[in-house]
Structures are given as structure tokens and as C-alpha cells.
PDB file of C-alpha atoms in Angstrom:
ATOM      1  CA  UNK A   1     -13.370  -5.285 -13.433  1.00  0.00           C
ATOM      2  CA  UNK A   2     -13.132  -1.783 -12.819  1.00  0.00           C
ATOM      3  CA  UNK A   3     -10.724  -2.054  -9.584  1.00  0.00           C
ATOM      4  CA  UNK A   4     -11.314  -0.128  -6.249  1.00  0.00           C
ATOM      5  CA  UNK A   5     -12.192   3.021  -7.167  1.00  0.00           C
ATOM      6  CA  UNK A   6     -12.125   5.791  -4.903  1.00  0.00           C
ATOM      7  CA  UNK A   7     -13.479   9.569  -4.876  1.00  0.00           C
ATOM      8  CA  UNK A   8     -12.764  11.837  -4.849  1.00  0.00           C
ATOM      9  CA  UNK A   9      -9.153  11.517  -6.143  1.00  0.00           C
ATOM     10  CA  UNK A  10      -8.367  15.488  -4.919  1.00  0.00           C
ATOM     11  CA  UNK A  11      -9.796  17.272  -2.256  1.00  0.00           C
ATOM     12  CA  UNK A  12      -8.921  20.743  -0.363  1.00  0.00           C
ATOM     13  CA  UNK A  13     -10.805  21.648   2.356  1.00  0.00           C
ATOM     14  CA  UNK A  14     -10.116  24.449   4.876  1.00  0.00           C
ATOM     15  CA  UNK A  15      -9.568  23.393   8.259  1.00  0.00           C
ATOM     16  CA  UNK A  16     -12.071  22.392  11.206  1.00  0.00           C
ATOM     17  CA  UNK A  17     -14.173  21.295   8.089  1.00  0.00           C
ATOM     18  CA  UNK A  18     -15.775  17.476   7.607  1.00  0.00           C
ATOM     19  CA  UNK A  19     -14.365  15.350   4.994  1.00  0.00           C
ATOM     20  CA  UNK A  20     -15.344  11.891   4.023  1.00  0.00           C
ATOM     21  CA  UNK A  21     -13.633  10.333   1.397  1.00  0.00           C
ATOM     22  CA  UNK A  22     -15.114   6.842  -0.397  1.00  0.00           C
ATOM     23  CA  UNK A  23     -14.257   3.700  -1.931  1.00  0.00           C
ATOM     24  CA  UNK A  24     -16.153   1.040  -3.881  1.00  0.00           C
ATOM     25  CA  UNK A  25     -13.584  -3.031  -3.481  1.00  0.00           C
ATOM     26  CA  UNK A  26     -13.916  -5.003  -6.036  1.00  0.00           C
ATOM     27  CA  UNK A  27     -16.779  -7.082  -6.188  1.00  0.00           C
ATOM     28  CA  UNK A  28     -16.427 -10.443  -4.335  1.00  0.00           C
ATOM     29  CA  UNK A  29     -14.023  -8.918  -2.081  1.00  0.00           C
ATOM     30  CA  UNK A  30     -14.385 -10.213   1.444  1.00  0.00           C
ATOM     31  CA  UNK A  31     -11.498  -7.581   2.796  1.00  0.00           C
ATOM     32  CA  UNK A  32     -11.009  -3.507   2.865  1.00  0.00           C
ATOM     33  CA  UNK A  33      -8.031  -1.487   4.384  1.00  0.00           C
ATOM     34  CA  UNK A  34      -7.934   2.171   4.462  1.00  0.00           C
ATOM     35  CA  UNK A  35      -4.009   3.698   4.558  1.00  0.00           C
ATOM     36  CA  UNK A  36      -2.439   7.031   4.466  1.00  0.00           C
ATOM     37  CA  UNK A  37       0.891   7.987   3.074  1.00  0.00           C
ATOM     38  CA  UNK A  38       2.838  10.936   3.586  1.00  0.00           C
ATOM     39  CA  UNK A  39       6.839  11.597   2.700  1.00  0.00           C
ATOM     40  CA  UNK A  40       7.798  11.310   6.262  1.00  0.00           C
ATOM     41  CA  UNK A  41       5.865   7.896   7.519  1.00  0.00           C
ATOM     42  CA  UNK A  42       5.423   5.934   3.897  1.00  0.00           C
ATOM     43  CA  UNK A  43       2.478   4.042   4.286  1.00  0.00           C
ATOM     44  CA  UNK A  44       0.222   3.832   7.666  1.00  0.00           C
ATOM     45  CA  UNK A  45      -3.007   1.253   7.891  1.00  0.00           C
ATOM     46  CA  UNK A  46      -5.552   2.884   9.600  1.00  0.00           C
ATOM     47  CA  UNK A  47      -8.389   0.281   9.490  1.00  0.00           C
ATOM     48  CA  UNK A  48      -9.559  -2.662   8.243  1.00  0.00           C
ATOM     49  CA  UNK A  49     -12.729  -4.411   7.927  1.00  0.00           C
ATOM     50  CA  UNK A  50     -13.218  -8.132   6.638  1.00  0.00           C
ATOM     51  CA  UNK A  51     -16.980  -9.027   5.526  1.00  0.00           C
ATOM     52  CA  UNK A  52     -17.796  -5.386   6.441  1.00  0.00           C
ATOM     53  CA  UNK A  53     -16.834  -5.514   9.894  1.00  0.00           C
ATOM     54  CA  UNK A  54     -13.998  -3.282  11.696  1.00  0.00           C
ATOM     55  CA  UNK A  55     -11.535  -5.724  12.683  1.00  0.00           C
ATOM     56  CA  UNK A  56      -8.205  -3.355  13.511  1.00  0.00           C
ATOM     57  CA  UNK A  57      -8.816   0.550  13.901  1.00  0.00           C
ATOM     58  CA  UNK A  58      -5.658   0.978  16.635  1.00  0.00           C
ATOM     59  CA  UNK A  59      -4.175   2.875  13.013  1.00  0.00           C
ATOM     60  CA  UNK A  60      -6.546   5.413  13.327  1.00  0.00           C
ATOM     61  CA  UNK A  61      -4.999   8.391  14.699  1.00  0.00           C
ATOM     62  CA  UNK A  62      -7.413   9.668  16.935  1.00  0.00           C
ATOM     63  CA  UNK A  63     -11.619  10.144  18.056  1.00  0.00           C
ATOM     64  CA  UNK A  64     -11.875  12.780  14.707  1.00  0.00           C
ATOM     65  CA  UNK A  65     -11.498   9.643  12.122  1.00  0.00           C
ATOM     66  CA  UNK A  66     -14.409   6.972  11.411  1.00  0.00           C
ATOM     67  CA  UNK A  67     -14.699   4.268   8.947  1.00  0.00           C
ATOM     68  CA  UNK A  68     -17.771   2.397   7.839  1.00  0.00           C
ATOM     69  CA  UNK A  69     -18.618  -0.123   5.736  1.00  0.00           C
ATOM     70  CA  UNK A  70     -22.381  -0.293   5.139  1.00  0.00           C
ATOM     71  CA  UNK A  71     -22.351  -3.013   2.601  1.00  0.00           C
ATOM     72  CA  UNK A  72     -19.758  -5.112   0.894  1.00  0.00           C
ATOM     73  CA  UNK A  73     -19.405  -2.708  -2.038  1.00  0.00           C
ATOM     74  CA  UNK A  74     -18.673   0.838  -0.090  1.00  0.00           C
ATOM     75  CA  UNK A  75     -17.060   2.053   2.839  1.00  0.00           C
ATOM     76  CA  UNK A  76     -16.160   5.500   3.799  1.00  0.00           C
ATOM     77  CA  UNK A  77     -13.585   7.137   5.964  1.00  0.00           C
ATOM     78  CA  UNK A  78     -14.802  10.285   7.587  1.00  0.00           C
ATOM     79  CA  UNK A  79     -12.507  13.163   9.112  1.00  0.00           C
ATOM     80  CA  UNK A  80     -14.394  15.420  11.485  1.00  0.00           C
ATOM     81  CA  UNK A  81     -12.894  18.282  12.196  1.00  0.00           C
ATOM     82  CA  UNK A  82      -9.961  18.161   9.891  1.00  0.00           C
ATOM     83  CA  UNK A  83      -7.166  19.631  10.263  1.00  0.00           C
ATOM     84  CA  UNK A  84      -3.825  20.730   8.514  1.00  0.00           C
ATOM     85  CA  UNK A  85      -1.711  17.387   9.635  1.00  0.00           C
ATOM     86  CA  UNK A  86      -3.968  15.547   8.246  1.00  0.00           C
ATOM     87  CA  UNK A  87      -3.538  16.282   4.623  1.00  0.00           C
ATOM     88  CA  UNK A  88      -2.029  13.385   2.798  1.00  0.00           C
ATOM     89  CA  UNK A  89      -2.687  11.093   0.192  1.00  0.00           C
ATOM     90  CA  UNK A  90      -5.754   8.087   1.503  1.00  0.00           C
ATOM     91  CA  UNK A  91      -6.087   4.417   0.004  1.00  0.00           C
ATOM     92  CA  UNK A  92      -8.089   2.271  -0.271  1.00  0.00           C
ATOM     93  CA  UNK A  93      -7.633  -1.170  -0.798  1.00  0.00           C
ATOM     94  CA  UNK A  94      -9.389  -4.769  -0.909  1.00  0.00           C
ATOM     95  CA  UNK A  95      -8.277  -8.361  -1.760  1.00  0.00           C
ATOM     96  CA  UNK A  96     -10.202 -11.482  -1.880  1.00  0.00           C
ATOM     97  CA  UNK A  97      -9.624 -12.896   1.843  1.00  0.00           C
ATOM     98  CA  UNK A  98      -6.899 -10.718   4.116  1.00  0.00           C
ATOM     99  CA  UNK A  99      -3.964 -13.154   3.083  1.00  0.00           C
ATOM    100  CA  UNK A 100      -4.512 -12.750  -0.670  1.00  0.00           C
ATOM    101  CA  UNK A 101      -3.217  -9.954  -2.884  1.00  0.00           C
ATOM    102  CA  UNK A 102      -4.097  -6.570  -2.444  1.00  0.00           C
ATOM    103  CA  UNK A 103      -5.759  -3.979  -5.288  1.00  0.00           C
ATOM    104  CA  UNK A 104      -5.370  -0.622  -4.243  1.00  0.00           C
ATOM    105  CA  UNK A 105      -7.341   2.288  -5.321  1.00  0.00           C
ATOM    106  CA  UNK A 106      -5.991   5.525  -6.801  1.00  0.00           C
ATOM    107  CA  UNK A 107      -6.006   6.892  -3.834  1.00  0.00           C
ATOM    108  CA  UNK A 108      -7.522  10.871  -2.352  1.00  0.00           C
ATOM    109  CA  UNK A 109      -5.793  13.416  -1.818  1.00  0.00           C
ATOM    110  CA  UNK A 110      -5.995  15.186   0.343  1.00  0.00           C
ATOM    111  CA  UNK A 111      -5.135  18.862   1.488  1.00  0.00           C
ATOM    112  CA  UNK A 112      -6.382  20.539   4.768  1.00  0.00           C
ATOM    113  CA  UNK A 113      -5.726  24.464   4.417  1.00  0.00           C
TER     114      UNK A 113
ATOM    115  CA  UNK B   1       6.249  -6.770  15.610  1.00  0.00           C
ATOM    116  CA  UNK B   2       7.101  -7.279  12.063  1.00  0.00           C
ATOM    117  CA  UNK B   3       9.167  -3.990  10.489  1.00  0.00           C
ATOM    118  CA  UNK B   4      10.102  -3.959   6.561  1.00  0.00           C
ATOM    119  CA  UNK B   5      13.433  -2.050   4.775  1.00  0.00           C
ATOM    120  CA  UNK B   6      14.425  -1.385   1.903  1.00  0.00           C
ATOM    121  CA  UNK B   7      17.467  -0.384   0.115  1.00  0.00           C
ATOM    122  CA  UNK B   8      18.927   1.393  -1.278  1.00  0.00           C
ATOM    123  CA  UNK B   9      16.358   4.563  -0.456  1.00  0.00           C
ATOM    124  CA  UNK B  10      16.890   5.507  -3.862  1.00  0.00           C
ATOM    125  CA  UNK B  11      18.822   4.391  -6.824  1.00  0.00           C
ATOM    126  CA  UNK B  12      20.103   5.783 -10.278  1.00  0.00           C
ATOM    127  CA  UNK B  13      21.030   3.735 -13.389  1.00  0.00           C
ATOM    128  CA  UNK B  14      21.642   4.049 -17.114  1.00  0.00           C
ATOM    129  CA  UNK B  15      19.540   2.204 -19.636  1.00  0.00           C
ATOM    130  CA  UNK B  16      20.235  -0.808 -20.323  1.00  0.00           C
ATOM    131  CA  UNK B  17      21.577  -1.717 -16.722  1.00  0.00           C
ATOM    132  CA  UNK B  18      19.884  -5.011 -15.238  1.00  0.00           C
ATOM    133  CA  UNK B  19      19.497  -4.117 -10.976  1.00  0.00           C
ATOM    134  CA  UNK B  20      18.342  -5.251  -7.873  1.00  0.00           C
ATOM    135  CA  UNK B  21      16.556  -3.809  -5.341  1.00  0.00           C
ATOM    136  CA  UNK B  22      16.296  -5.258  -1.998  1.00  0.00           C
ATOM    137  CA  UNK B  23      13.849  -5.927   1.127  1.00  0.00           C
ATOM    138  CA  UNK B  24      13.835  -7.066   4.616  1.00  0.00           C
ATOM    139  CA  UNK B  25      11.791  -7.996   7.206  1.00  0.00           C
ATOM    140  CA  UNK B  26      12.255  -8.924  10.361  1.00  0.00           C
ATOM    141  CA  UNK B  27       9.540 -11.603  11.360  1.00  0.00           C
ATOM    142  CA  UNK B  28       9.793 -14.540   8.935  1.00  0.00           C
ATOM    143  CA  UNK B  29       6.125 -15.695   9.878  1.00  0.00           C
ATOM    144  CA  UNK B  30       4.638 -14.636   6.783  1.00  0.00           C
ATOM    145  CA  UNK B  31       2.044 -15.426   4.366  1.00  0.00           C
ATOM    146  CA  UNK B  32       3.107 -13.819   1.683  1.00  0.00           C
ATOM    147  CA  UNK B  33       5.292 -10.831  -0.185  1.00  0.00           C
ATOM    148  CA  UNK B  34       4.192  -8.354  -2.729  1.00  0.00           C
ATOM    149  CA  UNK B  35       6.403  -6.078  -4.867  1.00  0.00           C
ATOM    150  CA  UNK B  36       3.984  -2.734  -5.543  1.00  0.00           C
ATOM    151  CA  UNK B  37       5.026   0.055  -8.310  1.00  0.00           C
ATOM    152  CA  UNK B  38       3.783   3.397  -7.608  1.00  0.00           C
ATOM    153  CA  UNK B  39       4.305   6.122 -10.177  1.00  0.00           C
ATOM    154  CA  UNK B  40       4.684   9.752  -8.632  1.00  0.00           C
ATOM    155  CA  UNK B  41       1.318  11.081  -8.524  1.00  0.00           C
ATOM    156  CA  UNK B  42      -0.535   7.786  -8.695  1.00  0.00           C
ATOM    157  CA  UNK B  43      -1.400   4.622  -6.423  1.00  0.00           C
ATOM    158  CA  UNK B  44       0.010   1.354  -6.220  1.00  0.00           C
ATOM    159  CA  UNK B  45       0.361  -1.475  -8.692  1.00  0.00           C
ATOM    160  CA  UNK B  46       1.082  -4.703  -8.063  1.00  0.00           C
ATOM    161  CA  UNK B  47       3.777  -6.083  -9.695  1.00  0.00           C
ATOM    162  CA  UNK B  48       4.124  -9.876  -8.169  1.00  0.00           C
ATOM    163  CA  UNK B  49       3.022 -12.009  -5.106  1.00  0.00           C
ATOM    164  CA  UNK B  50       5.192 -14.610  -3.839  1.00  0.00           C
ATOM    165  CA  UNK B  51       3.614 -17.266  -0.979  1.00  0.00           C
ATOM    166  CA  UNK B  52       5.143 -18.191   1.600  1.00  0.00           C
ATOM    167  CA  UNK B  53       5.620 -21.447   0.225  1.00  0.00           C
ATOM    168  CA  UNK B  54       7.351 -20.246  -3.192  1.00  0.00           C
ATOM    169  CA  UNK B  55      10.960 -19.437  -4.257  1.00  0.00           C
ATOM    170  CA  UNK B  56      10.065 -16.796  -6.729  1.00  0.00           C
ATOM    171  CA  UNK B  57       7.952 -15.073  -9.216  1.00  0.00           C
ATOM    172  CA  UNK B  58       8.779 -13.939 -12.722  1.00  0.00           C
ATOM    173  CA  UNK B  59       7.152 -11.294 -14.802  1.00  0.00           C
ATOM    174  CA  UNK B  60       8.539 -10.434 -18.019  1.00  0.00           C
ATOM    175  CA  UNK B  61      11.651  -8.980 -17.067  1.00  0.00           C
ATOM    176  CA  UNK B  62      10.913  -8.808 -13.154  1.00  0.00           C
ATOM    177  CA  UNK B  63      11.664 -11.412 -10.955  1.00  0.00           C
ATOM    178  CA  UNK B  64      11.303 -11.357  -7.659  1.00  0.00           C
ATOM    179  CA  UNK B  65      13.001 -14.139  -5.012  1.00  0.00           C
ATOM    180  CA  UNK B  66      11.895 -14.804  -1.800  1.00  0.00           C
ATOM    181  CA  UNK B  67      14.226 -16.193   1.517  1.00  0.00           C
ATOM    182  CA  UNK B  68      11.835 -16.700   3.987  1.00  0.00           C
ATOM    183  CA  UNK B  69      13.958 -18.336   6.640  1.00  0.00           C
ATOM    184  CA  UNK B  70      16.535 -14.916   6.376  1.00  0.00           C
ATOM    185  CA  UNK B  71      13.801 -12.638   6.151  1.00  0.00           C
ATOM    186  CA  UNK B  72      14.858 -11.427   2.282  1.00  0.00           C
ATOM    187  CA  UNK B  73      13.170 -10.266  -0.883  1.00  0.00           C
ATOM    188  CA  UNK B  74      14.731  -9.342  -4.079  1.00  0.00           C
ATOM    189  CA  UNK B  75      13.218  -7.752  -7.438  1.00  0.00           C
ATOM    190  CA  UNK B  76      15.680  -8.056 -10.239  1.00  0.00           C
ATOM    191  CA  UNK B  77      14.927  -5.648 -12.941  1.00  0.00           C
ATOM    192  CA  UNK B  78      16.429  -7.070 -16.660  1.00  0.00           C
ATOM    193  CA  UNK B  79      17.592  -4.574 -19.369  1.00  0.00           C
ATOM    194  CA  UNK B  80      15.972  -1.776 -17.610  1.00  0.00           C
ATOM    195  CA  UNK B  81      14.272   0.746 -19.203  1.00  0.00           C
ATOM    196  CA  UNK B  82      13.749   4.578 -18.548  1.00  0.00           C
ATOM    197  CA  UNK B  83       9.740   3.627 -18.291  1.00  0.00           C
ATOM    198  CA  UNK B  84      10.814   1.990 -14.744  1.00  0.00           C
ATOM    199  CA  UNK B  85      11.233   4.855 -13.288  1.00  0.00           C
ATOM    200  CA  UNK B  86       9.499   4.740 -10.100  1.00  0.00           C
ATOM    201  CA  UNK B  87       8.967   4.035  -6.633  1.00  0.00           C
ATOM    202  CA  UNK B  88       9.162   0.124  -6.128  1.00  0.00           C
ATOM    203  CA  UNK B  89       7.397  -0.928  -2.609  1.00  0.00           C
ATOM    204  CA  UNK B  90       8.154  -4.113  -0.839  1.00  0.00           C
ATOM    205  CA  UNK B  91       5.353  -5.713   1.488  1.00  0.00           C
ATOM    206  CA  UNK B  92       4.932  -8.665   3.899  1.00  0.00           C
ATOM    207  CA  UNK B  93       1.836 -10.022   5.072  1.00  0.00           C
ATOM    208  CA  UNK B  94       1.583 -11.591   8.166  1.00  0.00           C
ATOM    209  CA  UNK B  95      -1.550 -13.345   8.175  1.00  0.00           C
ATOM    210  CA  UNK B  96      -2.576 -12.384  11.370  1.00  0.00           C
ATOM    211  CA  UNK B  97      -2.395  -8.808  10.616  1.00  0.00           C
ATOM    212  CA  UNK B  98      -2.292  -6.561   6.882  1.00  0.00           C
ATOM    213  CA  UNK B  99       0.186  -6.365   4.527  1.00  0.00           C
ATOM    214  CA  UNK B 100       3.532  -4.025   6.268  1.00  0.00           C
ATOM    215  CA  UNK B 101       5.185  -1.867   3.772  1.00  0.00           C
ATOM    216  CA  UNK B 102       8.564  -0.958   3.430  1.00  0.00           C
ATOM    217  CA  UNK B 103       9.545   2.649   2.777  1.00  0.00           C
ATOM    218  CA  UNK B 104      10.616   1.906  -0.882  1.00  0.00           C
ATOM    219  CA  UNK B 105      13.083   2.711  -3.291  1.00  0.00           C
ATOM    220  CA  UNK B 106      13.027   5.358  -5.823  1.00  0.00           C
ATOM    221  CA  UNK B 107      14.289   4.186  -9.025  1.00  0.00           C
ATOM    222  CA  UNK B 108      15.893   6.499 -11.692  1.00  0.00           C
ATOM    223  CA  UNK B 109      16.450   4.967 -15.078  1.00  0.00           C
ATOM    224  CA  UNK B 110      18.348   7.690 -17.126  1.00  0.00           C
ATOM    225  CA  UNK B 111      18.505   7.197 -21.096  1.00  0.00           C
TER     226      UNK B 111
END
């Protein structure tokens, strides 16, 4: 198995710009959680979704973030308009049911100019 | 809510030395605890799962113990090695809710 793979693994974007970053769970994965880490708050979940549906988004840190998850193998978190706090580094990861093991991804990131 | 500590924030040893690095947590309703290793740069690897229901977990020379009743986790690094070097991450899963990380400790391993 490949793992979770996300793209794109760097991205700078100026601010007031849309960014949407992606991420493919491993196959047969019933459970996806986006976090962001940054030096001064380690790691922060932002939202999770178990067979594709949003379960938790009170992480999200306000109306300019979205999450979907379409189908079982891809969900995307979407940043609209960015801006300079939000540059850190995003992961994504999945595991089998929610109390199993997580697999992260390499993780995005990111850099709002 | 559950919260999740670690220390020390960051610790430096000489080759050779065997260590332990340490977690907390302060809600001992869990389902499980992972150890994560996260080079600088890169994302997380899992390094061992303990259930609720376990003791510990060995992996070549990690093992990791688990006191769920005092709300304690320990990795034990053997013989370590300068290739260890990294950020070790401690996290608790409640069941109810995902997995709650601790802020980690930063490992130095100096040949």
C-alpha cells in the first residue's frame, strides 16, 4: 500500500488567494482527519469524517476553511481567502475505524505570503 | 477534556545511552496510545500502539509501557543510536473523540 498520500507536499501562495490541499486514505479506510501543526500549538485536528461524512469540524478555525470528502478515496481541505496565519504544515490522516491506528500522510506545507 | 504532556521538551544523550521519554494524560478513559516519530521536515510515523487493555509494546529496541489507571506512557529507547534523532510524539485516543497529541520531545543522540 502506498499510504495516505497527500499533494501537494509544498505550497506558497500570496495572500487573499484560494488554496485546497488533497489527500487520497488508504484504501479500506473507513476514517479521515485533517490536522495542522505549527511550533507554537503542536498538533490541532481540524476535522474529521468517518465513511465520508463530517463528524467534528469545531477544529476548524473559522467560515474561510472547508473539508470534503466526495468518496472514500479523496477528501480535500479548502482555504478561501488565505491568509498569512494560516501557513503551516496540513495532515492528513486515516485509520481503519476511528479507534484503530492512525497513518498519516506527508503532510503540505504550507506558506501564505 | 483529555490534555497530553510530555517530558522532557527536549533531551540530549550520547550514543550508546539507553533513555526514556515520558507521557501523560489526564483522562484515563482511553482506547488506546500511540508513540509517533517525526523527522524534521517530514510527517509522522508510527512507532507502536498499545490498547487499552495491554501492558506494553516492544519493537526492536523500543518499548513502550502503558499505566492506564495513572494516566502514564513510557518509550524506552535501548542502546540508542544517533539515527534516533527526532521528535518522538505521544497520543491518546479517546474513543469518543481523535487521537490528542502531546507536544513531544526532541531527541538529540550525539555520536
Amino acid at each position: 500500500d502506498a499510504g495516505v498520500i497527500q499533494s501537494p507536499r509544498h505550497e506558497v501562495t500570496e495572500m487573499g488567494q484560494e488554496v485546497t490541499l488533497r489527500c487520497k486514505p488508504i484504501s479500506g479506510h473507513n476514517s479521515l482527519f485533517w490536522y495542522r501543526q505549527t511550533m507554537m500549538r503542536g498538533l490541532e485536528l481540524l476535522i474529521y469524517f468517518n465513511n465520508n461524512v463530517p463528524i467534528d469540524d469545531s477544529g476548524m478555525p473559522e467560515d474561510r476553511f472547508s473539508a470534503k470528502m466526495p468518496n472514500a478515496s479523496f477528501s480535500t481541505l479548502k482555504i478561501q481567502p488565505s491568509e498569512p496565519r494560516d501557513s503551516a504544515v496540513y495532515f492528513c490522516a486515516s485509520s481503519l475505524e476511528r479507534v484503530d491506528g492512525y497513518t498519516f500522510g506527508s503532510g503540505t506545507r504550507l506558506t501564505v505570503v | 477534556k483529555q490534555e497530553v504532556t510530555q517530558i522532557p521538551a527536549a533531551l540530549s544523550v550520547p550514543e550508546g545511552e539507553n533513555l526514556v521519554l515520558n507521557c501523560s494524560f489526564t483522562d484515563s478513559a482511553i482506547y488506546n496510545l500511540q508513540w509517533f516519530r517525526q523527522d524534521p521536515g517530514k510527517g509522522l510515523t508510527s512507532l507502536l500502539l498499545i490498547q487499552s487493555s495491554q501492558r506494553e509494546q516492544t519493537s526492536g529496541r523500543l518499548n513502550a509501557s502503558l499505566d492506564k489507571s495513572s494516566g502514564r506512557s513510557t518509550l524506552y529507547i535501548a542502546a540508542s543510536q544517533p539515527g534516533d534523532s527526532a521528535t518522538y510524539l505521544c497520543a491518546v485516543n479517546p474513543g469518543n473523540t481523535p487521537l490528542v497529541f502531546g507536544k513531544g520531545t526532541r531527541l538529540s543522540v550525539i555520536a
